[in-house]
């Protein structure tokens, strides 16, 4: 029984992490949190976009890396999707700007999508469906965010900036072919941001069990059942990572050992990049994955929903990682900044402008 | 208005004699919300039968205006022409003047990419220092010399002497360029009255001939092989010297466009006066260089600047400039936009 | 600075890409993309897109501020010699004034160049960063 996804795979991947880092300890000191708070959720520092960076610029860089690895003419890309909850324009798609700036075809589907942290992943599934249905030959799915958090709220420890991009094409050309995917979505009010509001609100504890854990575990279990797979069949399990602790926790509850989860964890050092959260972890794993390995990728977005996707790495991955900056290299590129510079970069400081 | 009436008074040419008013100003639309300033001034003067036009050519607007004036006179289309240059750089907070000044660069490829004129001057200065092994301390000699000259100039914006230490202590604008390496933002106006030979009969002041004017357009900085060679200035000079056969040296009265100290030095080099490193050590023996203090210390009210230089050299060649006498037959005024993006040369000759 | 929407849109290519000109007559390469060779004046030229990689030839850290630039100071402005053998002016970012040196390898990246105000268009264009991958 052929699942449509099986005709499709990832032919190129890329990520981008801004250079500046703010230490969680500095946030704790300023806002009067005991240092055990960030330690307890395993967050050490987070990536902060510069004032001249945003969802578009970061998504562009990740897309270019994906293109370098895919080795295709960008003019053949006929779908560009950007999943983000930090659009530079409330109305005007980031996707069209990125598409133009990388040289994608004008004959294309293109849109920005919102589903908290999983819209990038939804874009990945949609691009896959378009390739599978032969509507397009290649599609580009990007998850990119300059995440917002109310200053002084515990969310500020982790809300960070980053992007990941994937080019989808036929399974035969792919470096990692799609084995199957399940998406599980319900109406769950765990985290939201009203129109016009600068910072999101969340239900604190409520974001855990009924939201993150329930949706990821349900989606993953549904996938494993449909594909008749067990945790031991997977080499890597990559989850949405709002902090370092949650993905280890959900992975454990699903039956994955720590060793399979750790390679895909990046949040402790770059924060929660929202739409790029699980996807940068996925990119990191692809940077060093071997042919034949099976990878589980389970992003989650508040509101709420989770994807569970299974990929099998192909021979074609050999040599591809070297063609663009790897996540490890992006992790190493850093300089520490003060809370003041973070506030300036992220425009938290109120000024008369214009 | 004031500078024009003074010029008319000194020259003995009255308003009714004037055929043409040529206005030189670079940024009136941005800094004065005024287009067509020539017509406005003409209307304000209320003179009968006065024709007017404005010339804009970046920082060399004044020189271009003089070329237009000379052309009208030579073509017999005017007998008396007043060239009036002015700029009001302090009308708005400096950020806005800085913006206006930056529009001199190419909008699409430089301005929008956040490239600004002082950045180019700084890059040229750095390249120069590296290649010639000349230090900031050495270059500061220019500023000290210009201030020395401006200290006796009643029309200078910065009429005070400075020490080399002071010159080096200025706030940084664009490394390695600091405050005293660059021109100050200021306002000013200058007027020159010109006539044809026939018209001189009515004039009461001693005349000086505007003998020859040349100009050249240069390449953007990024297209140059040698960042320290001012090719446009050099080309304008070659044309001037081949047309007139004159030679110049460090004793000639020369005004160079020292918007930045480094630009003044490189202009002198391009004019063949000498090698910049050597010139820096002999500025004190060049009393006829930038007599009023140059852009550096006399000031740079853009549209008026070349006219200030011409006026200073005119005085030098006639009644003397602040007591300084010059008996050379020629003097030269150089102006340019940005880093030699274009260059103008005006050759003045003693009237026989 | 109030930018024209239509001008930005019409010139998109020169914002998003580095366009170069190769003259078939004199062989020289120049920036930007043009119809006429700036060196010899020939119209027998072809334009193409640079890969965006090069080395910093010279640079300056500038504090010179125009309207609306408060949050971007200081800037590092430089001349970058591209692989293709031509220099371009550009802003260099993601590097400290103390870390930048002549000769470092850089790559062109899309960044926000400016925005007229919080309600206006954002002008994206290319700046340079030290290469992330040699």
mmCIF file of N, CA and C in Angstrom, chain A residues 24-25 30 54 56 76 86 114 131 155 158 162 195 204 208 228 255 289 291 343:
data_model
loop_
_atom_site.group_PDB
_atom_site.id
_atom_site.type_symbol
_atom_site.label_atom_id
_atom_site.label_comp_id
_atom_site.label_asym_id
_atom_site.label_seq_id
_atom_site.Cartn_x
_atom_site.Cartn_y
_atom_site.Cartn_z
ATOM 1 N N UNK A 24 21.280 32.628 29.567
ATOM 2 C CA UNK A 24 20.077 32.507 30.398
ATOM 3 C C UNK A 24 20.336 33.090 31.782
ATOM 4 N N UNK A 25 21.559 32.919 32.266
ATOM 5 C CA UNK A 25 21.889 33.449 33.592
ATOM 6 C C UNK A 25 21.721 34.965 33.644
ATOM 7 N N UNK A 30 18.696 39.596 35.727
ATOM 8 C CA UNK A 30 17.993 40.862 35.524
ATOM 9 C C UNK A 30 16.559 40.811 36.043
ATOM 10 N N UNK A 54 15.881 39.100 10.120
ATOM 11 C CA UNK A 54 14.500 38.766 10.459
ATOM 12 C C UNK A 54 14.156 37.432 9.815
ATOM 13 N N UNK A 56 12.761 36.722 7.120
ATOM 14 C CA UNK A 56 13.094 36.657 5.695
ATOM 15 C C UNK A 56 14.584 36.401 5.492
ATOM 16 N N UNK A 76 13.691 25.933 -10.830
ATOM 17 C CA UNK A 76 12.801 24.779 -10.919
ATOM 18 C C UNK A 76 11.926 24.622 -9.683
ATOM 19 N N UNK A 86 6.533 35.087 13.301
ATOM 20 C CA UNK A 86 7.148 36.408 13.454
ATOM 21 C C UNK A 86 7.370 36.987 12.072
ATOM 22 N N UNK A 114 0.828 30.156 9.445
ATOM 23 C CA UNK A 114 0.948 30.269 10.894
ATOM 24 C C UNK A 114 0.298 29.071 11.570
ATOM 25 N N UNK A 131 4.660 17.524 -4.483
ATOM 26 C CA UNK A 131 5.611 16.739 -5.271
ATOM 27 C C UNK A 131 5.027 15.363 -5.554
ATOM 28 N N UNK A 155 9.255 32.582 29.523
ATOM 29 C CA UNK A 155 9.452 32.285 28.106
ATOM 30 C C UNK A 155 10.658 33.017 27.529
ATOM 31 N N UNK A 158 13.947 31.292 26.590
ATOM 32 C CA UNK A 158 14.121 30.421 25.440
ATOM 33 C C UNK A 158 13.739 31.030 24.093
ATOM 34 N N UNK A 162 16.048 31.715 14.556
ATOM 35 C CA UNK A 162 16.754 30.761 13.708
ATOM 36 C C UNK A 162 15.876 30.334 12.554
ATOM 37 N N UNK A 195 -3.886 39.341 17.725
ATOM 38 C CA UNK A 195 -3.563 40.333 16.692
ATOM 39 C C UNK A 195 -3.199 41.659 17.352
ATOM 40 N N UNK A 204 1.319 28.302 30.879
ATOM 41 C CA UNK A 204 2.393 27.744 31.719
ATOM 42 C C UNK A 204 2.326 26.216 31.762
ATOM 43 N N UNK A 208 2.206 21.927 28.771
ATOM 44 C CA UNK A 208 2.878 20.625 28.864
ATOM 45 C C UNK A 208 1.986 19.468 28.486
ATOM 46 N N UNK A 228 3.954 0.299 11.325
ATOM 47 C CA UNK A 228 4.347 -0.930 12.022
ATOM 48 C C UNK A 228 5.820 -0.852 12.459
ATOM 49 N N UNK A 255 9.545 5.845 24.642
ATOM 50 C CA UNK A 255 10.386 4.658 24.595
ATOM 51 C C UNK A 255 11.674 4.827 23.837
ATOM 52 N N UNK A 289 24.175 12.114 9.227
ATOM 53 C CA UNK A 289 23.462 10.827 9.103
ATOM 54 C C UNK A 289 24.098 9.928 8.052
ATOM 55 N N UNK A 291 23.704 6.545 5.322
ATOM 56 C CA UNK A 291 22.673 5.881 4.508
ATOM 57 C C UNK A 291 22.042 4.719 5.270
ATOM 58 N N UNK A 343 18.100 43.731 23.952
ATOM 59 C CA UNK A 343 16.913 44.585 23.950
ATOM 60 C C UNK A 343 16.929 45.525 22.752
#
